[in-house]
Coordinates of N, CA, C and O in Angstrom, one line a residue:
X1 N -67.6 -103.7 81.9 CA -67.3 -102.6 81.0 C -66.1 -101.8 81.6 O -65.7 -101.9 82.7
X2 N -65.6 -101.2 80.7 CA -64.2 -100.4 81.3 C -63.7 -99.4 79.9 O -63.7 -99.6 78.7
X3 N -63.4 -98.6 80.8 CA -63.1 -97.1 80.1 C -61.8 -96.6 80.6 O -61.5 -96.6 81.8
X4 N -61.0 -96.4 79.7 CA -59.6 -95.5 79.9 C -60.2 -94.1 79.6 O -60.9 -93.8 78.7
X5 N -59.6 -93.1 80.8 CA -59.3 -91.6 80.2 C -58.2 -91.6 79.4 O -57.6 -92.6 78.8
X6 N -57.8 -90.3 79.4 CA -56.6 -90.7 78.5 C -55.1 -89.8 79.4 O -55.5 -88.9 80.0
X7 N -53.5 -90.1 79.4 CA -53.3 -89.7 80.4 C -52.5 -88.9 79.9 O -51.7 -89.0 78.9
X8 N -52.6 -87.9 80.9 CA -52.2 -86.6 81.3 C -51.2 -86.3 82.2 O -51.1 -87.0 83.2
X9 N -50.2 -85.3 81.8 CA -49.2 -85.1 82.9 C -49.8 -83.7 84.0 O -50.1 -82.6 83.7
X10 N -49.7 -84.3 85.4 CA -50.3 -83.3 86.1 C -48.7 -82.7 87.3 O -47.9 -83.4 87.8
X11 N -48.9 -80.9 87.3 CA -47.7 -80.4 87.6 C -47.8 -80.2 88.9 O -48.1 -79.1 89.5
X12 N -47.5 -81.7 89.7 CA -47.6 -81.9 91.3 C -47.1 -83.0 91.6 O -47.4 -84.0 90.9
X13 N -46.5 -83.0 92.2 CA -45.7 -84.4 92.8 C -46.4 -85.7 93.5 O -47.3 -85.5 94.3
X14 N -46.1 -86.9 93.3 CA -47.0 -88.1 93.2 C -47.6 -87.8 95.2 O -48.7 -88.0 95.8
X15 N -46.4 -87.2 95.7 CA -46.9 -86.8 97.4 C -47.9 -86.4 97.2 O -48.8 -86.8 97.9
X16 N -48.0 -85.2 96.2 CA -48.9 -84.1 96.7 C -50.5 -84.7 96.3 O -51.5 -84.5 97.0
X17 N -50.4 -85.4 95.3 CA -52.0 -86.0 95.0 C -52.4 -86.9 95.8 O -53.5 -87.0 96.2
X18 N -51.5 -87.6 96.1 CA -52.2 -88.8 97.4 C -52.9 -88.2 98.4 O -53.9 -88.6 98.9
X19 N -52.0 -86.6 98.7 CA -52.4 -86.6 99.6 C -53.8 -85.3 99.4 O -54.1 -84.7 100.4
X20 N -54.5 -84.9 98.0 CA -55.3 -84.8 97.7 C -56.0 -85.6 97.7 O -56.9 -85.3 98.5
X21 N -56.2 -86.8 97.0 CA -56.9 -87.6 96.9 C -57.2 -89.0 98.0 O -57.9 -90.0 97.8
X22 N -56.2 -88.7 99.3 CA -56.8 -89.4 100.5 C -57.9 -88.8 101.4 O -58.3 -89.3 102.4
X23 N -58.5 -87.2 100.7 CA -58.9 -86.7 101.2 C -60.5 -86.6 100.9 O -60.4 -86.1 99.8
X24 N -62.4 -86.9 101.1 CA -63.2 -86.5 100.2 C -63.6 -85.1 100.2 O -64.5 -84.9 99.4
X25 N -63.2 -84.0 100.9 CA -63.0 -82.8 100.3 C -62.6 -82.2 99.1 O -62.9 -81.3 98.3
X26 N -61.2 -83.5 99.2 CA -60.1 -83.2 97.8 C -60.5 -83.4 96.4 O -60.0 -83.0 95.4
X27 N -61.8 -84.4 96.9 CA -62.7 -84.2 95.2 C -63.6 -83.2 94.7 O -63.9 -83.0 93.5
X28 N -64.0 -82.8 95.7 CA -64.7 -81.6 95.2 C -64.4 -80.5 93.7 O -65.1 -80.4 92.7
X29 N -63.4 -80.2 94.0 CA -62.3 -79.4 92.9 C -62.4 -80.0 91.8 O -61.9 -79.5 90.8
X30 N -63.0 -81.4 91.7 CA -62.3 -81.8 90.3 C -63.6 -82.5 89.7 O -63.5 -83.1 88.7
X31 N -64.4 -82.3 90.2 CA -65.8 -82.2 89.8 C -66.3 -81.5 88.4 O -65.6 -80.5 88.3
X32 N -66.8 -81.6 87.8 CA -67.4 -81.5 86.0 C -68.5 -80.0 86.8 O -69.2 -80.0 87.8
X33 N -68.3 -79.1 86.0 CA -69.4 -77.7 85.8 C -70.8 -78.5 86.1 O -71.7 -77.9 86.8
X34 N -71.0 -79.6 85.7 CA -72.7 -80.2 86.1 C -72.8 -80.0 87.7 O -73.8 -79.5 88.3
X35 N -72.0 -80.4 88.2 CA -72.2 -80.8 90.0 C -73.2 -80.1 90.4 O -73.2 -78.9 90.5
X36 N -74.6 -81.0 90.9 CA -75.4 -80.1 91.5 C -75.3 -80.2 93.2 O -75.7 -79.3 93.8
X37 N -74.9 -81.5 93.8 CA -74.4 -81.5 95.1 C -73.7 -82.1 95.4 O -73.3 -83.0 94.6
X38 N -72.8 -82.0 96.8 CA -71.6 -82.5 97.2 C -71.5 -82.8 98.1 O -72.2 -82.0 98.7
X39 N -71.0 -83.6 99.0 CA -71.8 -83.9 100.6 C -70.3 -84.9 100.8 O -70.0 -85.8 99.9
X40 N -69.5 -84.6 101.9 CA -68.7 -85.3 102.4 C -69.1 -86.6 103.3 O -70.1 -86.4 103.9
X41 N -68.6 -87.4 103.3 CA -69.1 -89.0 104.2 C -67.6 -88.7 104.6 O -66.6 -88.1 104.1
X42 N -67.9 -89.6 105.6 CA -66.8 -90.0 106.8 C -65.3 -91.1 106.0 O -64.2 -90.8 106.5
X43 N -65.4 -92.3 104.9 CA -64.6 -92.7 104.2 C -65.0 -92.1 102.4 O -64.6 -92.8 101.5
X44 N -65.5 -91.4 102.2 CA -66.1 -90.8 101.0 C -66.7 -89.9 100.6 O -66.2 -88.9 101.1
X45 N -67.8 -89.5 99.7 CA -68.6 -88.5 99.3 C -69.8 -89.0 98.5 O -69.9 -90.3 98.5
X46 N -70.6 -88.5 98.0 CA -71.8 -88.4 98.0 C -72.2 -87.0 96.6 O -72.4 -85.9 97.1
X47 N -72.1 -87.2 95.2 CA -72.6 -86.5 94.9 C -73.6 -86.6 93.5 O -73.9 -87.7 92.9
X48 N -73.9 -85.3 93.0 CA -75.2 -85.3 91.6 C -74.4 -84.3 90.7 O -73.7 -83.3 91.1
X49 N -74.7 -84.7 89.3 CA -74.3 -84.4 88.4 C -76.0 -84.0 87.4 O -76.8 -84.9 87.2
X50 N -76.2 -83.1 87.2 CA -77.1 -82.7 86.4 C -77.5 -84.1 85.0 O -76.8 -84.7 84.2
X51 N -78.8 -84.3 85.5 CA -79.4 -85.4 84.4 C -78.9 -86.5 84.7 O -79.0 -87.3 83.8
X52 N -78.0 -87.0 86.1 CA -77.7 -88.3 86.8 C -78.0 -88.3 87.8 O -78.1 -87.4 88.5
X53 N -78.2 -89.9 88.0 CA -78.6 -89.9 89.6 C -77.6 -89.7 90.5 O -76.5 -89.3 90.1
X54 N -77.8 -90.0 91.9 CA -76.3 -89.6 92.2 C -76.1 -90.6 92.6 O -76.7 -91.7 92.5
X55 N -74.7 -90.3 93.5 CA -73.5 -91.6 93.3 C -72.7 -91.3 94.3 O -72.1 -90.2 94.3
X56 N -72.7 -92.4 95.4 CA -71.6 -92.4 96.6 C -70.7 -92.9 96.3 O -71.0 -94.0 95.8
X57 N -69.3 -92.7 96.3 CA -68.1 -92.9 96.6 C -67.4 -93.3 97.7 O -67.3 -92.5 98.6
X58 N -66.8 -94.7 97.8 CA -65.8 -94.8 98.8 C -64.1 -94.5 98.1 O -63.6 -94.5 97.0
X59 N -63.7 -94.3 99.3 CA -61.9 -94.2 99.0 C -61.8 -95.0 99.4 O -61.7 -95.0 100.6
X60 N -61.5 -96.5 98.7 CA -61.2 -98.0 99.0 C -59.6 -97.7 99.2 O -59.3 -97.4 100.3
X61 N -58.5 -97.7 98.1 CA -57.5 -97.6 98.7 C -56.5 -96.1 98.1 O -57.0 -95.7 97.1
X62 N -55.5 -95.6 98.6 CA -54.6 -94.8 98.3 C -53.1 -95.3 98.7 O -52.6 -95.6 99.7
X63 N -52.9 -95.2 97.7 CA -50.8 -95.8 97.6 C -50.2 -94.7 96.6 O -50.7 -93.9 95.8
X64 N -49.0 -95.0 97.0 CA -48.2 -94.2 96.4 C -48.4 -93.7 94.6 O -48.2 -92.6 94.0
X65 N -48.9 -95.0 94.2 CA -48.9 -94.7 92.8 C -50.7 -95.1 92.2 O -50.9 -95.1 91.0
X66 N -51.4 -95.2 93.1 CA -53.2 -95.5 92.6 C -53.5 -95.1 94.1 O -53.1 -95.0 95.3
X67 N -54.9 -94.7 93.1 CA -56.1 -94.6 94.1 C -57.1 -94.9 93.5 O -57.5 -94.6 92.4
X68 N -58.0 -95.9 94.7 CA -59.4 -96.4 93.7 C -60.3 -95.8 94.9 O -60.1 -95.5 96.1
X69 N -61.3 -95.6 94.1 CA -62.8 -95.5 94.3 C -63.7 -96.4 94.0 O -63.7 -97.0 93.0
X70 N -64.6 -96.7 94.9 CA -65.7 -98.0 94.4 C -66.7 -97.3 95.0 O -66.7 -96.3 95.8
X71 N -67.8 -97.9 94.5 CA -69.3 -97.5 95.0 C -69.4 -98.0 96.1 O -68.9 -99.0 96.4
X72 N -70.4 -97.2 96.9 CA -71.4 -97.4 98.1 C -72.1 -98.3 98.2 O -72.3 -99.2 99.0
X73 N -72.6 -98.1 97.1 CA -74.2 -99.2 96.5 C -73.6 -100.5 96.5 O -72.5 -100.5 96.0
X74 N -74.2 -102.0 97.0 CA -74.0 -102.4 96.6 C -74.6 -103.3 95.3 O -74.3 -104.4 94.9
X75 N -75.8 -102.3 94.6 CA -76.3 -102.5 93.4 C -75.7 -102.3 92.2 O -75.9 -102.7 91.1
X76 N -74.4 -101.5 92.8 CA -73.9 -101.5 91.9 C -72.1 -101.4 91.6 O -71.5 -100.4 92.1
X77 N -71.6 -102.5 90.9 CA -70.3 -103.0 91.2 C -69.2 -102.5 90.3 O -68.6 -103.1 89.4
X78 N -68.9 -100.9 90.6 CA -67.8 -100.6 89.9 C -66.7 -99.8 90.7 O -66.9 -99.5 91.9
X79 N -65.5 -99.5 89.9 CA -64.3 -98.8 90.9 C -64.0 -98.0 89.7 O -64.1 -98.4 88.5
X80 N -63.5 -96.5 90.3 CA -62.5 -95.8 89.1 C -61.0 -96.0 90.2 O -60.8 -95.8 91.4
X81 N -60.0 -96.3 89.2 CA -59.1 -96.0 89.2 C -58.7 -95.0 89.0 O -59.5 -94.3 88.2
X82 N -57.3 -94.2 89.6 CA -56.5 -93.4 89.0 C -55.1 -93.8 89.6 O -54.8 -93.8 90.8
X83 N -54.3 -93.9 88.5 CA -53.1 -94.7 88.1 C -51.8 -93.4 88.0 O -51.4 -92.8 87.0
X84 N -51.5 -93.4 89.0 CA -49.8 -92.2 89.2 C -48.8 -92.4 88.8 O -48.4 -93.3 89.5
X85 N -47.9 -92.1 88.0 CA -46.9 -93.1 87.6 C -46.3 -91.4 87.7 O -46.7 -90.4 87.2
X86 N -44.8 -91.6 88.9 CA -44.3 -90.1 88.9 C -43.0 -90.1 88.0 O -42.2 -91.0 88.1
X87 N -43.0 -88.8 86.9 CA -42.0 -88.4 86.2 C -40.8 -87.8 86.8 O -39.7 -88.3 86.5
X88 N -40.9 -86.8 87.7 CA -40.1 -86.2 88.2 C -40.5 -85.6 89.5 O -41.7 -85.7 90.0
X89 N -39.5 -84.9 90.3 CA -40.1 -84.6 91.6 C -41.6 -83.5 91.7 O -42.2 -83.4 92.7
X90 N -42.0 -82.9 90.5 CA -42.8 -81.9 90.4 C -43.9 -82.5 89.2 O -45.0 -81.9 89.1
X91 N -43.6 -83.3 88.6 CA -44.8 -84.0 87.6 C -45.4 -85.2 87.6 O -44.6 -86.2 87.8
X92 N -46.6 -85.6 87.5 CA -46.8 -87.0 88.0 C -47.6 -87.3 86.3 O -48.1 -86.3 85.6
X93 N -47.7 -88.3 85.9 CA -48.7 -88.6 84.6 C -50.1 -89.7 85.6 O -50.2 -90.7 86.4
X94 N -50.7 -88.9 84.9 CA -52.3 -89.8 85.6 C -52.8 -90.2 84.5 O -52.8 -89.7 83.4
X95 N -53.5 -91.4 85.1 CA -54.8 -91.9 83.7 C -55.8 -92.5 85.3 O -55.4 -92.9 86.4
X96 N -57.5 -92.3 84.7 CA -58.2 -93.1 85.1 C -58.2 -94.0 84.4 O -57.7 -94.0 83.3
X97 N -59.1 -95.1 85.1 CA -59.8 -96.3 84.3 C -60.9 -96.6 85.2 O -60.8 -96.4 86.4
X98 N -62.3 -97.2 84.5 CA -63.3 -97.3 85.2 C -63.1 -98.5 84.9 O -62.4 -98.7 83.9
X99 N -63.8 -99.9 85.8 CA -64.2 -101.0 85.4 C -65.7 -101.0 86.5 O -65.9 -100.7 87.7
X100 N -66.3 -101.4 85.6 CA -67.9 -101.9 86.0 C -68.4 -102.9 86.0 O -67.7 -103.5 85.2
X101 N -69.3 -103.7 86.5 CA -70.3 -105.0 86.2 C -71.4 -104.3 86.0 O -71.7 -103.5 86.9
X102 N -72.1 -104.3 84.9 CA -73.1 -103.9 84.5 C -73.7 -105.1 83.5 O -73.1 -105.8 82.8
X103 N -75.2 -105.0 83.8 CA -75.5 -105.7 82.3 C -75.9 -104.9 81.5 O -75.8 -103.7 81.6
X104 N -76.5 -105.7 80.2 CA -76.3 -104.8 78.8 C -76.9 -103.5 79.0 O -76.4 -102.3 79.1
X105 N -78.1 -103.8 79.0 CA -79.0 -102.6 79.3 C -78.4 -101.9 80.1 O -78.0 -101.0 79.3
X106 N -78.0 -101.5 81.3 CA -77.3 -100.4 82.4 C -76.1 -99.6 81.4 O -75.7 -98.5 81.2
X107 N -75.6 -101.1 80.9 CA -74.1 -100.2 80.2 C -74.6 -99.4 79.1 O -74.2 -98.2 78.9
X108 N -75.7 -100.1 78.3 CA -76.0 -99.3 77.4 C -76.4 -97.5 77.7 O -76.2 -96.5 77.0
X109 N -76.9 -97.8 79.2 CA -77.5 -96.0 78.8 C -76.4 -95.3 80.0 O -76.5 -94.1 80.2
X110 N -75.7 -96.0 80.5 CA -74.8 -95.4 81.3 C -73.1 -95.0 80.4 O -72.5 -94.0 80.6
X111 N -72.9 -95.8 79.8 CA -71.5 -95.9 79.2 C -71.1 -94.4 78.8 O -70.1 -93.9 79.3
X112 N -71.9 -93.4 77.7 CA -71.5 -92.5 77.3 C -71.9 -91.1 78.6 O -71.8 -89.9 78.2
X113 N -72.3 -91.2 79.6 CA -72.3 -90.5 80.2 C -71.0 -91.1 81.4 O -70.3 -90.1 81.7
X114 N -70.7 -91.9 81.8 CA -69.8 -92.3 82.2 C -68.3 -91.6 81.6 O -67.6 -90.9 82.2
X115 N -68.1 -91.9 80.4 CA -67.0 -91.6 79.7 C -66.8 -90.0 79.5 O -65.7 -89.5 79.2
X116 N -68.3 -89.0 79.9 CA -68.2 -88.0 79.8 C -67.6 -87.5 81.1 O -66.6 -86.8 81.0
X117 N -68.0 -87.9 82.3 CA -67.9 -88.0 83.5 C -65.7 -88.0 83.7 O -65.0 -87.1 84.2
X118 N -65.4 -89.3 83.2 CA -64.4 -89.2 83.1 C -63.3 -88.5 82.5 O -62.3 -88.5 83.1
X119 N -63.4 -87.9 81.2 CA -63.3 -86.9 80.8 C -63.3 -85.2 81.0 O -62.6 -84.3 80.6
X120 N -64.4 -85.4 82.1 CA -64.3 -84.1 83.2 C -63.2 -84.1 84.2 O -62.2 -83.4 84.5
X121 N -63.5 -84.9 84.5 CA -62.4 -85.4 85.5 C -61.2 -85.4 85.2 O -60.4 -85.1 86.1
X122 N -60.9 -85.7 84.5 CA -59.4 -85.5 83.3 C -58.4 -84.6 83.1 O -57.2 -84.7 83.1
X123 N -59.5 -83.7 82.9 CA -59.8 -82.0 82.2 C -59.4 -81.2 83.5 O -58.5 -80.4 83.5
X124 N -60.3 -81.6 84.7 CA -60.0 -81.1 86.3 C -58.5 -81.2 86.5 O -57.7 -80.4 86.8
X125 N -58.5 -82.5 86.5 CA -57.0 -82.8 87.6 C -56.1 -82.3 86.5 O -55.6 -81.2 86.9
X126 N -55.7 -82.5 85.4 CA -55.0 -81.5 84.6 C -54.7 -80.4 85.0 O -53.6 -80.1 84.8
X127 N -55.6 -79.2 85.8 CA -55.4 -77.9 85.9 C -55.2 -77.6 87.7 O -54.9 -76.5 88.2
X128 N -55.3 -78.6 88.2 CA -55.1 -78.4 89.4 C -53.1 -78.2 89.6 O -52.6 -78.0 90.7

């Protein structure tokens, strides 16, 4: 399964998000109004979103121009991307992308909360 956000110009230089997003404090901020908890790990975070279970995060890798996330679990096999492509010294354009292994059933009841998920997230780093 795999979902594109859609992408957005964010008004921060490709330095300055890496070096947000090498951080699991640095996600906090960009978390959806649902967030019911937040919990830093040592390579990641740990958090719950109202009416989801929750969901550990690793920070697999950070480069200049991506950063992925993959799950903890290993029940469960997905990564979000987010893809930096810098405009200028002060603007970067971002898009996520999720890709998943899910079967039918999982994707089925996960997909539109997923996409909502992503969409928050969107919405966040936009205003940061």
């Amino acid at each position: 399964m795999n979902l594109e956000g859609r992408k957005i110009i964010v008004n921060k230089s490709g330095k300055e998000l890496v070096e947000l997003l090498n951080s699991p404090e640095g996600y906090r901020q960009l978390m959806p109004d649902s967030l019911q908890s937040f919990e830093v790990r040592e390579n990641g975070f740990k958090f719950s979103l109202k009416g989801m279970p929750e969901i550990a995060l690793v920070i697999d890798e950070v480069t200049d121009n991506q950063v992925t996330l993959k799950s903890a679990s290993s029940s469960l096999d997905f990564a979000l991307n987010g893809m930096m492509n810098p405009i200028n010294e002060n603007q970067t354009e971002v898009q996520l992308l999720f890709e998943g292994k899910f079967n039918p059933f999982i994707k089925m009841m996960v997909e539109k909360p997923l996409k909502n998920f992503i969409d928050a997230l969107t919405d966040n780093i936009e205003k940061i």
